[in-house]
Tab-separated table of C-alpha atoms in Angstrom:
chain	number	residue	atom	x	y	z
A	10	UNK	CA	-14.501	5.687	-9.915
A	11	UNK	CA	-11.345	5.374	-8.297
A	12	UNK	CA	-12.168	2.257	-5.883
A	13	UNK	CA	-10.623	-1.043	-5.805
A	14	UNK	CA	-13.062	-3.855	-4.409
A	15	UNK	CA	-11.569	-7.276	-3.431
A	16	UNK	CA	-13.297	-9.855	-1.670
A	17	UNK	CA	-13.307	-12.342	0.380
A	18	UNK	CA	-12.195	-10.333	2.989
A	19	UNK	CA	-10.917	-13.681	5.020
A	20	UNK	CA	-10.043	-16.883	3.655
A	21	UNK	CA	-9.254	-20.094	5.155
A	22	UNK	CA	-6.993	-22.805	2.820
A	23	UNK	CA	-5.772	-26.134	3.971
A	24	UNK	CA	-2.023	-26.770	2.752
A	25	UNK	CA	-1.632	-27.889	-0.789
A	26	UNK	CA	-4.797	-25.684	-2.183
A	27	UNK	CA	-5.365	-23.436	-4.075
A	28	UNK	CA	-5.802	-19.919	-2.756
A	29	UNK	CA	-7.984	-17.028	-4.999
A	30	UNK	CA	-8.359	-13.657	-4.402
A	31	UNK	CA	-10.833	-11.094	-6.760
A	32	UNK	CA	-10.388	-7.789	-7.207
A	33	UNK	CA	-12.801	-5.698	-9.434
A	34	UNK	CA	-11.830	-2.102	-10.897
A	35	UNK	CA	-14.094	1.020	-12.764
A	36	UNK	CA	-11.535	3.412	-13.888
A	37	UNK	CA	-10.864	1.879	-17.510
A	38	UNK	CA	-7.373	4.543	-17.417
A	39	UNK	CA	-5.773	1.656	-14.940
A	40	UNK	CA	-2.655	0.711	-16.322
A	41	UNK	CA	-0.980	-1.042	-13.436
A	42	UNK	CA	-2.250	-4.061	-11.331
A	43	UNK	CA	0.122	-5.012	-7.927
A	44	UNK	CA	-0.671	-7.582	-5.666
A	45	UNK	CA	1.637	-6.767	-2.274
A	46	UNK	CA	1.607	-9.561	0.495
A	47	UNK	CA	1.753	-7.843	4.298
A	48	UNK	CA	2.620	-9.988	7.466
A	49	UNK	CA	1.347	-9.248	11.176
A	50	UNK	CA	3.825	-5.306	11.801
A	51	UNK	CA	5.349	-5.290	8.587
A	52	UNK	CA	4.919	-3.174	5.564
A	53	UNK	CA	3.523	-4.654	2.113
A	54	UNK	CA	5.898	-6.250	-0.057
A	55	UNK	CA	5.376	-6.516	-3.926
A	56	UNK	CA	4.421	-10.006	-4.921
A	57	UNK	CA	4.091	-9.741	-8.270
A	58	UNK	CA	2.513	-7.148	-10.823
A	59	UNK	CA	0.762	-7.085	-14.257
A	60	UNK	CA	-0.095	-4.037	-17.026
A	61	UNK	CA	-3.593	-4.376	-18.817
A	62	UNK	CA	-1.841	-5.866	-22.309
A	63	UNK	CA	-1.291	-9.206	-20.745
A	64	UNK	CA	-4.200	-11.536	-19.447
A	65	UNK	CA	-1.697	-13.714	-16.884
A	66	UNK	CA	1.222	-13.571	-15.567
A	67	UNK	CA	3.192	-16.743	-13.582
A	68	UNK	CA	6.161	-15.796	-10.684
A	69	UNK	CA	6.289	-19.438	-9.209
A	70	UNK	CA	3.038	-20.069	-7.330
A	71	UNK	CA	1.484	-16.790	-7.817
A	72	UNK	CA	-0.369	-16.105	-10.903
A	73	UNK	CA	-2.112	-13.293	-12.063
A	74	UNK	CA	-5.209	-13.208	-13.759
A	75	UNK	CA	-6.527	-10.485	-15.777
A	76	UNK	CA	-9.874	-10.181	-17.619
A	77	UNK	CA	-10.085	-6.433	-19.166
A	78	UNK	CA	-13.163	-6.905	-20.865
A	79	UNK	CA	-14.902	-7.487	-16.860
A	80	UNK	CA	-12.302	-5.296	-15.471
A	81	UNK	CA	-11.330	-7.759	-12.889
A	82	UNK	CA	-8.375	-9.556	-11.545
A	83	UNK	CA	-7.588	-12.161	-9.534
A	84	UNK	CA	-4.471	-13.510	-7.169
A	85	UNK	CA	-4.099	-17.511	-7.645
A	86	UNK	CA	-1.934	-19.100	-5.059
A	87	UNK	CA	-0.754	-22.653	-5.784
A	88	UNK	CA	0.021	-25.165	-3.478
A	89	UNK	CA	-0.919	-23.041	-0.519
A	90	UNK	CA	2.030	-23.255	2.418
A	91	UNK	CA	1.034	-22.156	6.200
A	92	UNK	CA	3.948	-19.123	5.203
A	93	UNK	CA	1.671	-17.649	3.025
A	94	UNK	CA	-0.627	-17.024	5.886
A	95	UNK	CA	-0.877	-12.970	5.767
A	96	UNK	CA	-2.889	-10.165	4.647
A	97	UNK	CA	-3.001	-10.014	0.671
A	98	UNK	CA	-3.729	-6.332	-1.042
A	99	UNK	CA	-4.576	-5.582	-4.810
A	100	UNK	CA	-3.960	-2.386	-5.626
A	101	UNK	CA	-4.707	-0.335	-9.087
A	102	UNK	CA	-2.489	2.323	-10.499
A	103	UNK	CA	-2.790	5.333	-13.055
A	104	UNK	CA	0.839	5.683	-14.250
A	105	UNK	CA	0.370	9.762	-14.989
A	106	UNK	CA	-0.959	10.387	-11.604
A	107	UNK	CA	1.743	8.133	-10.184
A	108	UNK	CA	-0.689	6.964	-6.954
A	109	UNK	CA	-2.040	3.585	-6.456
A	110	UNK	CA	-5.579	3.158	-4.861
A	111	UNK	CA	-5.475	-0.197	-2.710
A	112	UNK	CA	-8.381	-2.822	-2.159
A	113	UNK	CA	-9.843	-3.381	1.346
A	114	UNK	CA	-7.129	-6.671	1.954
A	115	UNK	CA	-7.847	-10.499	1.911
A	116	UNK	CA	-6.642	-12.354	5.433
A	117	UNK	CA	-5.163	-15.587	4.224
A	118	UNK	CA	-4.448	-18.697	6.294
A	119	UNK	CA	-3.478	-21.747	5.463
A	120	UNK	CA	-4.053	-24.737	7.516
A	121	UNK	CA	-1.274	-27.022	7.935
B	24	UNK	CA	19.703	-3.915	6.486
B	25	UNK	CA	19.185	-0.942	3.909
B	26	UNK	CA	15.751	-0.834	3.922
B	27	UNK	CA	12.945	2.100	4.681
B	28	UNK	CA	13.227	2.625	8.401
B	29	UNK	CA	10.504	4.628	9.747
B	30	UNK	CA	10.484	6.043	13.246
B	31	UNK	CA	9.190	6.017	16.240
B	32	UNK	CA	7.543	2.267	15.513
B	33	UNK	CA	4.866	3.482	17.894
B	34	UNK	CA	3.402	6.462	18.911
B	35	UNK	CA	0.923	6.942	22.006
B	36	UNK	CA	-0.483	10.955	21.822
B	37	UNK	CA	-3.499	12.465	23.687
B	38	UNK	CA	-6.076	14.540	21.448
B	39	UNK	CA	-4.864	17.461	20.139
B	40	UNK	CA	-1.118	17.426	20.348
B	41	UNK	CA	1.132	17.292	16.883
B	42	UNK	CA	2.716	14.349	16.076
B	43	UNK	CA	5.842	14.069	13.939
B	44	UNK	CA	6.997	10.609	12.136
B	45	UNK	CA	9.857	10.488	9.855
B	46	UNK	CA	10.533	8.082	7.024
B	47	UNK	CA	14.065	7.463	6.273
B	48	UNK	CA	14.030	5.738	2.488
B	49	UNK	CA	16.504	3.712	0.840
B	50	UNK	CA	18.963	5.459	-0.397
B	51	UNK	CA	18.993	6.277	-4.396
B	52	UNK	CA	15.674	5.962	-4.278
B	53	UNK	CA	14.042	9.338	-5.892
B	54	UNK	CA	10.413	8.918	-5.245
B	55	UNK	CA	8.856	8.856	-1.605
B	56	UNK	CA	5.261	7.739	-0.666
B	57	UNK	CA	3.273	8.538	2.611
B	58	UNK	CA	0.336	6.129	3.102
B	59	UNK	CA	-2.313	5.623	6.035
B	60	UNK	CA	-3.678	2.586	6.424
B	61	UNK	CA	-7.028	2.187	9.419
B	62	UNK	CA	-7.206	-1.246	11.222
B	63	UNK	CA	-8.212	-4.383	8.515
B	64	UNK	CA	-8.448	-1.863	5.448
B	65	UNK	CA	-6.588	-0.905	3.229
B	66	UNK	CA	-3.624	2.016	2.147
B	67	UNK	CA	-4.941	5.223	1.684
B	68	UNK	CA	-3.139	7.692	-0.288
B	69	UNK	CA	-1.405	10.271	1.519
B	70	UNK	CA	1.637	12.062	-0.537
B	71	UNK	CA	4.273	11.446	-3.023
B	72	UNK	CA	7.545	13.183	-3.542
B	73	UNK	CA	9.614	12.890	-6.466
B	74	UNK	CA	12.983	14.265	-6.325
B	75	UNK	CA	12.851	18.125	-6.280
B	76	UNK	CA	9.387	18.601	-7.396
B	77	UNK	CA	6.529	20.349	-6.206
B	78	UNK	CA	4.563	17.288	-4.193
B	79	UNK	CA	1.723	15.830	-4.900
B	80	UNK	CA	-0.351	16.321	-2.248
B	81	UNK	CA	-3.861	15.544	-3.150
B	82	UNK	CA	-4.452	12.633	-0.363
B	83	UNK	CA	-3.962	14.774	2.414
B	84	UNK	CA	-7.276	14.306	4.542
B	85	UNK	CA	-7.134	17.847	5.852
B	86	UNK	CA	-5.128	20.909	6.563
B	87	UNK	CA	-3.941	18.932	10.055
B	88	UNK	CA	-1.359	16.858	7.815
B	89	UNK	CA	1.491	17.698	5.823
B	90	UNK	CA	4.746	16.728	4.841
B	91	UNK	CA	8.340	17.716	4.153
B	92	UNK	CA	11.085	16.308	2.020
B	93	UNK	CA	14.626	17.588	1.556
B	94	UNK	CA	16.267	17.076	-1.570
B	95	UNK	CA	16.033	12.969	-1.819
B	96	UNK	CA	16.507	11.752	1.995
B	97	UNK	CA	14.414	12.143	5.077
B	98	UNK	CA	11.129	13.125	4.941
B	99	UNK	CA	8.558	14.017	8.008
B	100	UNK	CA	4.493	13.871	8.003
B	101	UNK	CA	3.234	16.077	10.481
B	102	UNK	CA	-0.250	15.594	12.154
B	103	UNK	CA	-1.336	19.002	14.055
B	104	UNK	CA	-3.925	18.878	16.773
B	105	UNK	CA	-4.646	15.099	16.137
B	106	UNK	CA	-7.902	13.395	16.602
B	107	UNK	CA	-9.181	10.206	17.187
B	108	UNK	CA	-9.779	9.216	13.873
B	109	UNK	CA	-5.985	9.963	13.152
B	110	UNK	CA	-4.995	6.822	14.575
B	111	UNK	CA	-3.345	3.995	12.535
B	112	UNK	CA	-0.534	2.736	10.806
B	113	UNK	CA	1.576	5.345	9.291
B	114	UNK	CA	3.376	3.628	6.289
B	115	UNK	CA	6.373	5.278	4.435
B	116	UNK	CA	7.477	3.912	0.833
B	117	UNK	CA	10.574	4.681	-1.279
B	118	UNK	CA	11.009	3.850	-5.676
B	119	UNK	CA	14.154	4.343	-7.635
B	120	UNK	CA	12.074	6.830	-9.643
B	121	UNK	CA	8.325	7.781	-9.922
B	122	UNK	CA	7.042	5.625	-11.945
B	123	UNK	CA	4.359	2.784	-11.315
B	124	UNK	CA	5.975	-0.250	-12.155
B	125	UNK	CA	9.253	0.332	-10.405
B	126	UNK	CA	8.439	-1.190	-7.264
B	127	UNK	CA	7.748	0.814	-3.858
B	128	UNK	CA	9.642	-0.556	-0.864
B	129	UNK	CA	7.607	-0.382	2.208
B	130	UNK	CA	8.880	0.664	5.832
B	131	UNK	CA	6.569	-0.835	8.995
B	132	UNK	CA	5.137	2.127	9.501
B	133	UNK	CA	4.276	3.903	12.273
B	134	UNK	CA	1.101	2.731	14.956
B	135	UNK	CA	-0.195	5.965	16.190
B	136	UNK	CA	-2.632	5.812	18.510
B	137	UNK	CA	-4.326	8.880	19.551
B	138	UNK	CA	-6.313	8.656	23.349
């Protein structure tokens, strides 16, 4: 109950598109929804975040889509630049037990 | 930069010797994270620390790993008698406090490969 499942696992953009990445939840107690972005030997960084009272969220190009109801979310990247190019994570956290489970990872690249 | 800084950046170990990486977090920062994460998947889990209280240690894969923290600086994961499925990327994060939406600061981990 405590996975995270986020497909595609690989995804291939030309510049300009529109990148989107699904994640999919079961523990209905998820109260916390991070997306981190991780280049080639470097840790994740947070990219941008949303709590389960909000259905989007907009930080620039990123948007995050939330849909409670199907217990899914999804990472929208617009205008897709060949610096995006990196591994993308969702992650899903339970604010009591202060731990976040992660999803398997999405390997952007954009196309230039 | 005042980052995480973990250390050694890489780590080459033959079966069954103990490993020791340390995770140096940003300073101020309260709450410390230990994750593992295996080649193209994802973090796993490991610890968390949070200030001086008991840790919560309920990722630890087995009685091989643990972890120390003193006060609200350094802390070291120690893997004893390490096997081949012990290698990967060893990642360290640090949060002002313990909560969820304060965001955790990564390190770049530490590759450990065990032969």
């Amino acid at each position: 109950q405590q996975q995270v499942k986020q497909s595609p696992q690989s995804l291939i953009v030309q510049k300009g598109g529109i990148s989107i990445i699904n994640c999919a939840y079961e523990n209905t107690a998820f109260d916390y929804f991070p997306w981190y972005q991780q280049f080639p030997g470097k840790g994740p960084a947070l990219l941008i975040a949303i709590r389960p009272d909000v259905s989007e969220k907009k930080e620039g190009r990123f948007t995050i889509s939330f849909n409670k109801s199907a217990k899914q979310f999804s990472l929208h990247i617009m205008d897709s630049q060949p610096g995006d190019s990196a591994t993308y994570f969702c992650a899903a956290g339970l604010g009591s037990a202060r731990q976040l489970t992660f999803g398997s990872g999405t390997q952007l690249t954009v196309l230039p | 930069g005042a980052g995480v800084s973990q250390s050694p950046s890489n780590k080459v170990t033959e079966k069954g010797k103990d490993v020791e990486l340390r995770c140096d977090p940003i300073s101020g920062h309260t709450a410390l994270y230990w994750y593992r994460q295996r080649l193209g998947q994802g973090l796993e889990f490991l610890i968390y620390f949070q200030g001086n209280s008991a840790p919560d240690k309920s990722g630890l894969p087995s009685d091989r790993f643990s972890a120390e923290r003193t006060g609200e600086s350094v802390s070291t994961l120690t893997i004893q008698r390490t096997q081949q499925e012990d290698s990967a990327v060893y990642l360290c994060a640090s949060s002002l406090v313990g909560q969820l939406n304060q965001p955790q600061h990564f390190g770049d981990g530490t590759r450990l490969s065990i032969l």
